[in-house]
Coordinates of C-alpha atoms in Angstrom, one line a residue:
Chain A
X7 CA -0.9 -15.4 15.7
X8 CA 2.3 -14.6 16.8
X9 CA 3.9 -14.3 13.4
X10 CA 1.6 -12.0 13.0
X11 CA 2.1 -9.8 16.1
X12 CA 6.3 -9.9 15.6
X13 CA 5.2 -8.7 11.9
X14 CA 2.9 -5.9 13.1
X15 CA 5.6 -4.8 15.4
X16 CA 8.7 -5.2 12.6
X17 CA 6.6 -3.1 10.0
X18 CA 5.1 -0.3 12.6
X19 CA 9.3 0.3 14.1
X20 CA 10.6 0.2 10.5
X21 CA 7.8 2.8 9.4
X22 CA 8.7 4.9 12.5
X23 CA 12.4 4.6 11.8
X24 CA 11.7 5.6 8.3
X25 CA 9.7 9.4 9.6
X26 CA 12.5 9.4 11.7
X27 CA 15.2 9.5 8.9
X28 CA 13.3 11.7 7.0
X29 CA 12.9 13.9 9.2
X30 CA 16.4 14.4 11.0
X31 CA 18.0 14.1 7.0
X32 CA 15.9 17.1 6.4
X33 CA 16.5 19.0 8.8
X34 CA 20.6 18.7 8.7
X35 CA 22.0 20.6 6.5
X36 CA 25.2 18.8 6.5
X37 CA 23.6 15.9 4.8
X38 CA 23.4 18.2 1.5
X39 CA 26.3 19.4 1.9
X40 CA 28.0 15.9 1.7
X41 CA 25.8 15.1 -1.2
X42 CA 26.9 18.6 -3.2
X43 CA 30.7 17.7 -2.6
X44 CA 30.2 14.4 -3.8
X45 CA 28.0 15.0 -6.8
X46 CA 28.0 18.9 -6.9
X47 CA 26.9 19.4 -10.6
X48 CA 23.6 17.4 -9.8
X49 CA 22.6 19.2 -6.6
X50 CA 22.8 22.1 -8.1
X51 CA 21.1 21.1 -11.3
X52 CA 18.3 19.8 -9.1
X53 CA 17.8 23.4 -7.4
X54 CA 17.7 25.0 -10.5
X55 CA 14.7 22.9 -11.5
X56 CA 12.5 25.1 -13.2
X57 CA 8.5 24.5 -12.9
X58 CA 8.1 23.2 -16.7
X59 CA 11.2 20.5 -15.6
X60 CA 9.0 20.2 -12.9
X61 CA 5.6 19.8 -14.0
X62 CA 6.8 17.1 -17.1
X63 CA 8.9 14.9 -14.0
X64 CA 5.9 15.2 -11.7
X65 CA 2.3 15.4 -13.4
X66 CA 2.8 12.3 -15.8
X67 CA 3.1 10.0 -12.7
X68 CA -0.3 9.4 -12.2
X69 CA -2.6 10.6 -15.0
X70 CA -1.2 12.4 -18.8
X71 CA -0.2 15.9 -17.4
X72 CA -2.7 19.1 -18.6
X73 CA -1.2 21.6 -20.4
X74 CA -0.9 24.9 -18.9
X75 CA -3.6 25.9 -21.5
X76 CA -6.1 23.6 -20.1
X77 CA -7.0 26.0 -17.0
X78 CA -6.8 29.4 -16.6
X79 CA -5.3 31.1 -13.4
X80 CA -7.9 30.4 -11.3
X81 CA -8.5 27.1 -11.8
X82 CA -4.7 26.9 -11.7
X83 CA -4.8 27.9 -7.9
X84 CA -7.8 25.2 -6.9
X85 CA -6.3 22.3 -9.0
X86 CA -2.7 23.0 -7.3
X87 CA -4.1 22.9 -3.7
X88 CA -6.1 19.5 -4.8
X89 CA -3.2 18.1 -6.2
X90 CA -0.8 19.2 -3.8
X91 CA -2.9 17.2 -1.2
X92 CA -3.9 14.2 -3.3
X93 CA -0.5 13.5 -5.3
X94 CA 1.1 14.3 -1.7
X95 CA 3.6 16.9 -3.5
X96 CA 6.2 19.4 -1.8
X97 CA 5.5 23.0 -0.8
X98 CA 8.5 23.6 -3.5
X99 CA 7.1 20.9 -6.3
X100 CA 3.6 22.6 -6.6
X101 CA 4.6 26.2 -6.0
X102 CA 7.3 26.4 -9.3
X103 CA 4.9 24.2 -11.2
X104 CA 1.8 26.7 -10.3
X105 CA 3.6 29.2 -11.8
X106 CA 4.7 27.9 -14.5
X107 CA 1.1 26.9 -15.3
X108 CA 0.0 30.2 -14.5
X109 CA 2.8 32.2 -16.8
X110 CA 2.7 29.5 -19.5
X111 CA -1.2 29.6 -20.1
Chain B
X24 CA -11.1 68.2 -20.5
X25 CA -9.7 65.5 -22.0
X26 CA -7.7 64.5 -18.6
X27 CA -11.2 64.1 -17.0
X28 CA -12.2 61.9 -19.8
X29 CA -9.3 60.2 -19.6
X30 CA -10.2 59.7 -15.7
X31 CA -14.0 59.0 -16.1
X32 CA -12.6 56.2 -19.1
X33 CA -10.2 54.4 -17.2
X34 CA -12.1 54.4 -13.7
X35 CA -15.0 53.1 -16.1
X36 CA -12.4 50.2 -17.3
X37 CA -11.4 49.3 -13.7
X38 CA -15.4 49.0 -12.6
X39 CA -15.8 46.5 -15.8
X40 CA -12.5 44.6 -14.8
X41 CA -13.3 44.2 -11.5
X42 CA -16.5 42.4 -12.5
X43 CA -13.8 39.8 -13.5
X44 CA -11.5 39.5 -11.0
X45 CA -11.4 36.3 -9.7
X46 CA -13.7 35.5 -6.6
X47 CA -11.8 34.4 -3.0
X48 CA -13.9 31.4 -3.0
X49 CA -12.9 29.5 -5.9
X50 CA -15.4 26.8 -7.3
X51 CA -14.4 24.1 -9.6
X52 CA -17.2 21.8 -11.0
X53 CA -15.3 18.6 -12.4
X54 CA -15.7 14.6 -12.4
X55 CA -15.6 12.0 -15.0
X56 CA -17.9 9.6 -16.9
X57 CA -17.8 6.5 -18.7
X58 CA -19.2 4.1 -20.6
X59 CA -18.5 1.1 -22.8
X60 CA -19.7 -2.7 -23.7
X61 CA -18.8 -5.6 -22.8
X62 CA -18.9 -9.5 -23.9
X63 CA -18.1 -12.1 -21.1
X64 CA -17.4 -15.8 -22.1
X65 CA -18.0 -17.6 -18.4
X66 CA -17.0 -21.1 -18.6
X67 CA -19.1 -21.5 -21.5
X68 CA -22.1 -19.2 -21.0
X69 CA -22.1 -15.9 -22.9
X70 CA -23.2 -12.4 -21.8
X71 CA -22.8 -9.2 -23.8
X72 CA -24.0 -5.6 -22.8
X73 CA -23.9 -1.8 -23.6
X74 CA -22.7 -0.5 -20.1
X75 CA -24.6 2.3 -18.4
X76 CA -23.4 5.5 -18.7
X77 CA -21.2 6.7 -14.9
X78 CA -20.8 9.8 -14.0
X79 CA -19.1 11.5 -11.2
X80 CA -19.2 15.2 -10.6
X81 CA -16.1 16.2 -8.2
X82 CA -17.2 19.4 -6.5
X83 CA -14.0 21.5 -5.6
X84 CA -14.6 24.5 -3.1
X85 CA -11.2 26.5 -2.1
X86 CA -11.3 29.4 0.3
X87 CA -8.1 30.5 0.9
X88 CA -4.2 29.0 -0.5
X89 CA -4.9 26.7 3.2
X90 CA -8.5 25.6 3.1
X91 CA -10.3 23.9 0.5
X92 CA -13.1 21.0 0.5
X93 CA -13.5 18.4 -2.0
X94 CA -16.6 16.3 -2.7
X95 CA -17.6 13.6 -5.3
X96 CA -21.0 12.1 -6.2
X97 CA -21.3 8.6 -8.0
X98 CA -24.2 8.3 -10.4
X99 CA -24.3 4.4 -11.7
X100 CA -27.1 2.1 -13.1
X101 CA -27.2 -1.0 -11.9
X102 CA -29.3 -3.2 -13.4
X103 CA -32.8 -1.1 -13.9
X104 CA -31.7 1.1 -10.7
X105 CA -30.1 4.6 -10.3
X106 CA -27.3 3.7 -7.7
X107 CA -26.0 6.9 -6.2
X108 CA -22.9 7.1 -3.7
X109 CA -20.9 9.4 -1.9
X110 CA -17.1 8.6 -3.3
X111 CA -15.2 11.3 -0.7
X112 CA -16.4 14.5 0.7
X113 CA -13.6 16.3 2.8
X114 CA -12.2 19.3 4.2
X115 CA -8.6 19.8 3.9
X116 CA -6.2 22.2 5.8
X117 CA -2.1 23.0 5.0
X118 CA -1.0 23.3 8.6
X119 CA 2.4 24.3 7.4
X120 CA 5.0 23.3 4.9
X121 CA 5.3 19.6 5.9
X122 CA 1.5 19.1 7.0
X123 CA -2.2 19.0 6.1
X124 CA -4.7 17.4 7.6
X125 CA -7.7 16.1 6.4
X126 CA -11.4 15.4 7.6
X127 CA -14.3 13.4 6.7
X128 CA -15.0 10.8 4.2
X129 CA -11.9 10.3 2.2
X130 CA -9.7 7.8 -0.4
X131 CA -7.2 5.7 2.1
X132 CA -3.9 5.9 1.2
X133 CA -3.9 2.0 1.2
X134 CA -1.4 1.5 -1.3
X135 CA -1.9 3.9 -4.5
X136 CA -4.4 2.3 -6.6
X137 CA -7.7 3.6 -4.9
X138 CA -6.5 6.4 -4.1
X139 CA -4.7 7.6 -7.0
X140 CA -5.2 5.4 -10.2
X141 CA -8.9 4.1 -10.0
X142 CA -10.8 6.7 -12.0
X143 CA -11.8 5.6 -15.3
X144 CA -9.9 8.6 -17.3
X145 CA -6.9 7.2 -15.1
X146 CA -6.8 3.7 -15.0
X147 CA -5.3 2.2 -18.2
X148 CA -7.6 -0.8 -18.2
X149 CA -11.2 -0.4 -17.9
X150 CA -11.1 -3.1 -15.3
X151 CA -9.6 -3.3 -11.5
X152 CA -6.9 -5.3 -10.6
X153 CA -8.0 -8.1 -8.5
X154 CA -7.9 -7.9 -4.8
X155 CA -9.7 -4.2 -5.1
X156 CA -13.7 -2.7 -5.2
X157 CA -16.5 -5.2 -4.7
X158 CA -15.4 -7.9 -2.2
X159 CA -11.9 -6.7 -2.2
X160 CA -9.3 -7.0 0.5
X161 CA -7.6 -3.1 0.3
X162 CA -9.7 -0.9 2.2
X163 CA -10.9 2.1 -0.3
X164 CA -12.2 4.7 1.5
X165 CA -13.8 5.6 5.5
X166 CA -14.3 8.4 7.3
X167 CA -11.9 9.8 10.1
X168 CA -8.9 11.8 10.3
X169 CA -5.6 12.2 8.5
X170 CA -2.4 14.1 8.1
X171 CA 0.3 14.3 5.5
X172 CA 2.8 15.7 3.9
X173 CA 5.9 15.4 1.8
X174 CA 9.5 16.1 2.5
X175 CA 12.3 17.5 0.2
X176 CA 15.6 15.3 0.9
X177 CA 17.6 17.1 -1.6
X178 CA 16.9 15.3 -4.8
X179 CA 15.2 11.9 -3.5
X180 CA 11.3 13.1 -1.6
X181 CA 9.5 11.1 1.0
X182 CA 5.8 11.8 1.8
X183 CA 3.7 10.1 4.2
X184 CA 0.1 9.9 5.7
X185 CA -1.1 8.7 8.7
X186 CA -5.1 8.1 9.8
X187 CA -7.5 7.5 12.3
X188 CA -10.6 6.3 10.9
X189 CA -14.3 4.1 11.5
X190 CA -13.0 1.0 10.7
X191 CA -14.6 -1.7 8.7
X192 CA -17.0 -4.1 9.8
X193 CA -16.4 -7.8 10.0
X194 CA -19.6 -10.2 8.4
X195 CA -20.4 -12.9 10.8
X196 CA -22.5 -14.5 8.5
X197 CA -25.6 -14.0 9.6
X198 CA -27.0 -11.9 6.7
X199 CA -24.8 -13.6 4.1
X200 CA -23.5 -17.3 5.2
X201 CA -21.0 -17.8 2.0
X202 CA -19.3 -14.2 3.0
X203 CA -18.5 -15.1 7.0
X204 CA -15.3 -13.7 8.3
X205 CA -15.2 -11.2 5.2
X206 CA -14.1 -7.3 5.9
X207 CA -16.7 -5.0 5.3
X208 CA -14.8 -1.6 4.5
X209 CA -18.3 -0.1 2.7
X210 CA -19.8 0.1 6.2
X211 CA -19.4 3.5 7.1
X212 CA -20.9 3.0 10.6
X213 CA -18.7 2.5 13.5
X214 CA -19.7 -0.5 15.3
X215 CA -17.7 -0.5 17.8
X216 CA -15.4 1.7 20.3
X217 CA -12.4 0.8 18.3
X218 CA -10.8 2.8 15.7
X219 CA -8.5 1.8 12.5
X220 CA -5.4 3.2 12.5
X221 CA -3.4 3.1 9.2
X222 CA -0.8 4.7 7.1
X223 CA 1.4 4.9 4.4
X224 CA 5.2 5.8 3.9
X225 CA 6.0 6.9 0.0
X226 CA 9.8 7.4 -1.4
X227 CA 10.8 8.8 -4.6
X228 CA 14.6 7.6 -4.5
X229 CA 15.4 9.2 -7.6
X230 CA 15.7 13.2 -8.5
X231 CA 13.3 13.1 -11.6
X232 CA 11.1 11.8 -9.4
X233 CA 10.3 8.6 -12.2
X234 CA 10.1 6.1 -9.1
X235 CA 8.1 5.7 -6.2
X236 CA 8.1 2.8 -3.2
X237 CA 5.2 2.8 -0.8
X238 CA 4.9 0.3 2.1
X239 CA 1.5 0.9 4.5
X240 CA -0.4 -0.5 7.5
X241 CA -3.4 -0.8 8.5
X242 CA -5.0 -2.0 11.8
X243 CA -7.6 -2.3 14.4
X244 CA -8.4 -4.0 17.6
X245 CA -11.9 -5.0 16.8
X246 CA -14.0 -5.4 13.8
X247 CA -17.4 -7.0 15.7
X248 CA -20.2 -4.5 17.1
X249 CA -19.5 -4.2 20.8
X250 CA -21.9 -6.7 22.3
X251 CA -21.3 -9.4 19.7
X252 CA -18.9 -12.5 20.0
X253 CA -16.7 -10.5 17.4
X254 CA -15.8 -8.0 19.2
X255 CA -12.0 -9.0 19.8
X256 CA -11.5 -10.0 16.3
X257 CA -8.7 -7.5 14.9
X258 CA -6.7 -7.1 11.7
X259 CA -4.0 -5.9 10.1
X260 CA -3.2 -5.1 6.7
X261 CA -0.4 -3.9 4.5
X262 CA 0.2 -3.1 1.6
X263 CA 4.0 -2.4 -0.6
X264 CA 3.4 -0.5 -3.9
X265 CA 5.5 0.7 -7.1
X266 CA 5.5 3.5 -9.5
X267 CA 7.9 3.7 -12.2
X268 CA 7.3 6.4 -15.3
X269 CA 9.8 7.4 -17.5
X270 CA 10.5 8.3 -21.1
X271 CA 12.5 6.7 -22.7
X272 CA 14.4 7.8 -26.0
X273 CA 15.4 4.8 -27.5
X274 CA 11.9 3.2 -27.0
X275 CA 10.6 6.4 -28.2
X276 CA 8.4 6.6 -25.8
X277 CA 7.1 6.4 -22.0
X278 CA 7.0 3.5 -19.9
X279 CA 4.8 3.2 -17.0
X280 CA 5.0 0.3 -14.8
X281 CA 2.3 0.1 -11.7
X282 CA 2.6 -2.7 -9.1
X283 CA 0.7 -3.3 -5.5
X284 CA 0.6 -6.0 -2.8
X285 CA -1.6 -6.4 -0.5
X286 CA -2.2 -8.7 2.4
X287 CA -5.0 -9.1 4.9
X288 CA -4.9 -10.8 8.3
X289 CA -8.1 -11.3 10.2
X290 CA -7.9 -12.6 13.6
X291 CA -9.3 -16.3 13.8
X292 CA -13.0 -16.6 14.9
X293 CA -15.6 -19.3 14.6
X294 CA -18.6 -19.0 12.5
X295 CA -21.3 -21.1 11.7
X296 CA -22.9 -23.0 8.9
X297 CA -26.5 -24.6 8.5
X298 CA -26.6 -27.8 7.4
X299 CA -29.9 -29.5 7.1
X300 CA -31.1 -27.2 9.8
X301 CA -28.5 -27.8 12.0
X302 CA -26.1 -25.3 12.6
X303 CA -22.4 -26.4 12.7
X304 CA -19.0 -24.2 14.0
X305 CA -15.9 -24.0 11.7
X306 CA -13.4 -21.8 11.6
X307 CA -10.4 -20.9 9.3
X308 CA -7.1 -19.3 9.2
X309 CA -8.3 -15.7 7.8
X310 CA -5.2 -14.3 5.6
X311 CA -5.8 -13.2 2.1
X312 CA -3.6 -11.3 -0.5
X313 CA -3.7 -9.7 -4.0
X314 CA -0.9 -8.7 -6.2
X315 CA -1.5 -6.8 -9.4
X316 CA 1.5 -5.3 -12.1
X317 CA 0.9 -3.7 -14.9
X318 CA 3.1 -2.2 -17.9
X319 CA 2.0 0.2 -20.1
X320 CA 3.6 2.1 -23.3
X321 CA 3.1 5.1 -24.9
X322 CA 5.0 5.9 -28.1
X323 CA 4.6 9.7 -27.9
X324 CA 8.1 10.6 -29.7
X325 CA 6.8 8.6 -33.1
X326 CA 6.9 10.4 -36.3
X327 CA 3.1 9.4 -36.7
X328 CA 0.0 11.5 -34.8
X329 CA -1.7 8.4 -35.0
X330 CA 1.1 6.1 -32.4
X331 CA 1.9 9.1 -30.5
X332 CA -2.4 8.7 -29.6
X333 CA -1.7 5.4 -28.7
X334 CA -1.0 2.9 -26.1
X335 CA -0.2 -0.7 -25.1
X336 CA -1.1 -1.9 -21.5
X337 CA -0.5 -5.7 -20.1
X338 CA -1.5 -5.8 -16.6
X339 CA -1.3 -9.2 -14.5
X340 CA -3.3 -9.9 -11.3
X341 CA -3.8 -12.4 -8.7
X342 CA -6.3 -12.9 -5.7
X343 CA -6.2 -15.7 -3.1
X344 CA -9.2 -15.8 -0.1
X345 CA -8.1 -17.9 3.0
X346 CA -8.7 -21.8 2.8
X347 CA -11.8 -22.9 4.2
X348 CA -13.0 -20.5 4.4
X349 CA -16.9 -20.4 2.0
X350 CA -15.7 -17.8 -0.3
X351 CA -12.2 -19.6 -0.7
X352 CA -10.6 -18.8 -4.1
X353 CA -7.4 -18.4 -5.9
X354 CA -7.5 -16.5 -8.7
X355 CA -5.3 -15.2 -11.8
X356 CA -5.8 -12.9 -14.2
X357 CA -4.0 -11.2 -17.4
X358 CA -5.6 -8.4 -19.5
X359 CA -4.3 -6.9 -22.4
X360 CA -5.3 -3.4 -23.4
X361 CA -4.8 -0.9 -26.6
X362 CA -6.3 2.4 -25.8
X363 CA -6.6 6.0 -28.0
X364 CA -6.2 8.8 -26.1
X365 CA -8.6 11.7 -27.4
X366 CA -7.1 14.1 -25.0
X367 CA -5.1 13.9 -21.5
X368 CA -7.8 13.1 -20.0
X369 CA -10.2 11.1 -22.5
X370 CA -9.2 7.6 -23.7
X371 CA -11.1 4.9 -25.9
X372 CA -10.2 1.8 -24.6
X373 CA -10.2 -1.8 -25.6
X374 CA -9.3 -5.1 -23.9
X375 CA -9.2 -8.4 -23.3
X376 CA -8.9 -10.5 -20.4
X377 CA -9.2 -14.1 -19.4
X378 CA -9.8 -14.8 -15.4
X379 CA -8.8 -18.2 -14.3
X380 CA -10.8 -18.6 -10.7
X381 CA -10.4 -21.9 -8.5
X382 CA -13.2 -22.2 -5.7
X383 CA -15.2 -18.7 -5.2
X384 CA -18.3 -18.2 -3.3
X385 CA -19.5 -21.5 -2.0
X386 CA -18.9 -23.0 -6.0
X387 CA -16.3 -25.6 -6.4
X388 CA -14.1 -26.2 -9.3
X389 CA -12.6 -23.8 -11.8
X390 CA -14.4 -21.1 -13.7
X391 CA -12.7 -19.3 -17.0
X392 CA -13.9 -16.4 -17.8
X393 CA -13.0 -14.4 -21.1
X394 CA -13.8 -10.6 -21.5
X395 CA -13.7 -8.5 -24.2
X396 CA -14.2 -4.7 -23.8
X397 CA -14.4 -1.4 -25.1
X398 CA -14.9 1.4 -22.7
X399 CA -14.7 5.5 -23.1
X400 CA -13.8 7.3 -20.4
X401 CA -13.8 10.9 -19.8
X402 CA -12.5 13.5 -17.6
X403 CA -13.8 17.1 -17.3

């Protein structure tokens, strides 16, 4: 069993390391601003994103994405929080894409 | 005079509006259904059957933009019976940006396929992979404690979940001989002091979000009830997953390719077999894995209504149970779908699939079994 154990141990430091990274790359905003001198035009296309960019990139991973006419506001707000949790989205991610369903509907 | 009017008429139109403003407590009422037949060629011997109708209501409470609580019933007949389960019934809070945590009976982020792609209206093929549901090896759901969240890294995201939960419950054998040495994830119980821990680790390396890598863990110290010989049996799982959707112009269409690994090691333990009354010890090395990949296509930028409806899956799958152990099997299987979407969320599918299993609960030999199916599913 001690393949096993060294495993364990290889794939719970690698998973750690990986929160780690995560979290220190987002916290330093240097590491954007390397990324924007060396491929400027796509940061900044990627922050102007708008929510229906967003909602055809990210609701079509899973299941055929609704169309904002499938809901109204309301529901909007509930299915958002469901699928922010579930799909494991970001704060930014759901909150253009809630609007959008909400304006768009 | 006509200003009071005015006044009386418009405070009149408020009172009616107000009567539909939206509640706080926003109530969804939601779930899916299916049904279908089937035709089953086992080495030989033919079955064919309408399927009983399935429905799951999802129950969706939210109080406030933090809090909300989710809940889904399974209604199923098996056989004459009305089976009814408890799929997930949770409360969920956003801490802050980066955090939520979750309580109760929940989907484990074991790789993504239980938790995010098993539902009928999802699922491309109105079959699992191997290696998941009845006598699987990736743990589906259990009842604990989890938090997650999902991190911006400037074009690429990561999101991750981590959980304390019951555990499952090892079989010894002594109910069912042929399944010793089996992980019971169904048993909701905790036997034992110990807890599972597990989680997953998901990155989207590319800005349009298309791909997605998951790698997760899973372990426990003990899987036996706390008086029994079992007791120090642990395990650890893990699982590597794969999500790639895109469309794609000159295919005139979207791809969307689905992959999972899993693996299972189970401490080694002895168990025990009767033979002629006598019972004798054995014991195995308890590792098992499961691998399924599928590809699906969905011509959506054809000139025709009718291909845009359509869509082509091939999904491949494989399943292999430790050696020596009595429910020792290796397993392949392909299946081959076409499916007609109604609506997002309503699809008419039919498939075919051919299962090639070596060994199996206590039978010897290989079985061949060829399915043909046609399933509707619905979402609401």
């Amino acid at each position: 069993m001690k393949t096993t154990t060294n495993f364990k141990a290889a794939i719970i430091l690698s998973v750690m390391a990986s929160i780690m990274v995560a979290c220190s790359s987002n916290k330093k905003p240097i590491a954007t601003d390397t990324a924007t001198e060396v491929a400027g035009s796509e940061v900044d296309f990627k922050i102007e994103k708008s929510g229906a960019q967003l909602w055809g990139e990210v609701c079509n991973r899973c299941h055929i994405a609704p169309s904002p006419a499938d809901y109204n506001d309301t529901d909007w707000e509930t299915i958002s929080l469901h699928m922010r949790v579930r799909a494991n989205l970001t704060e930014e991610e759901i909150t253009k894409i809630e609007s959008f369903l909400k304006s768009a509907n | 005079m006509t200003l009071i009017i005015l006044g009386l008429g418009s405070s009149a139109l408020a009172q009616t509006y107000n009567t539909f403003e939206p509640s706080k407590t926003q109530f969804m009422l939601r779930g899916y259904g299916h049904t279908g037949f089937e035709y089953l060629d086992t080495g030989g011997e033919q079955e064919s059957t309408f399927l009983g109708a399935t429905f799951a209501p999802i129950f969706l409470y939210k109080h406030s933009d933090k809090l909300m609580f989710e809940a889904e019933l399974e209604f199923e007949l098996e056989g004459n019976e009305l089976k009814t389960g408890l799929e997930y019934a949770d409360v969920m809070y956003v801490l802050n940006k980066h955090m939520t945590v979750r309580a109760g009976k929940f989907l484990l982020p074991f790789g993504t396929f239980m938790e995010r792609l098993h539902p009928a209206w999802i699922n491309r093929l109105p079959s699992r992979p191997l290696g998941f549901g009845h006598d699987g090896i990736a743990p589906a759901s259990d009842i604990g404690v989890e938090l997650r969240g999902a991190f911006d890294l400037g074009g690429p995201k990561l999101n991750y979940a981590v959980y304390v939960t019951n555990g499952p419950r090892i079989k010894d054998g002594s109910e069912e001989p042929e399944e010793a040495g089996m992980l019971d994830f169904g048993y909701y119980e905790d036997v034992n002091l110990a807890k599972a821990l597990g989680g997953r680790i998901g990155l989207l390396p590319l800005s349009d979000s298309s791909m997605e890598w998951g790698i997760s863990a899973y372990t426990t110290n003990s899987t036996g009830a706390e008086d029994s010989d079992y007791k120090d049996v642990g395990a650890f799982l893990w699982a590597l997953d794969l999500s790639y959707v895109k469309s794609i112009t000159p295919l005139q269409g979207v791809v969307d390719i689905k992959a999972q690994y899993n693996s299972s090691n189970v401490d080694t333990a002895t168990y025990y077999e009767i033979e002629d009354g006598i019972s004798e010890p054995y014991s195995f090395d308890n590792q098992s894995s499961s691998f399924y990949t599928q590809l699906s296509y969905r011509p959506i930028m054809s000139g025709s209504d009718f291909m845009k409806q359509l869509e082509f899956v091939g999904r491949y799958s494989d399943f292999n149970a430790p050696e020596g152990a009595e429910w020792e099997e290796k397993s392949t299987q392909y299946a081959f779908g076409l499916n007609y979407w109604l609506s997002w969320r309503s699809v008419v599918k039919f498939s075919y699939q051919t299962t090639k299993m070596e060994g199996g609960h206590d039978s010897d030999g290989t079985t061949r079994t060829n399915g043909l199916f046609v399933h509707w599913a619905i979402g609401f």
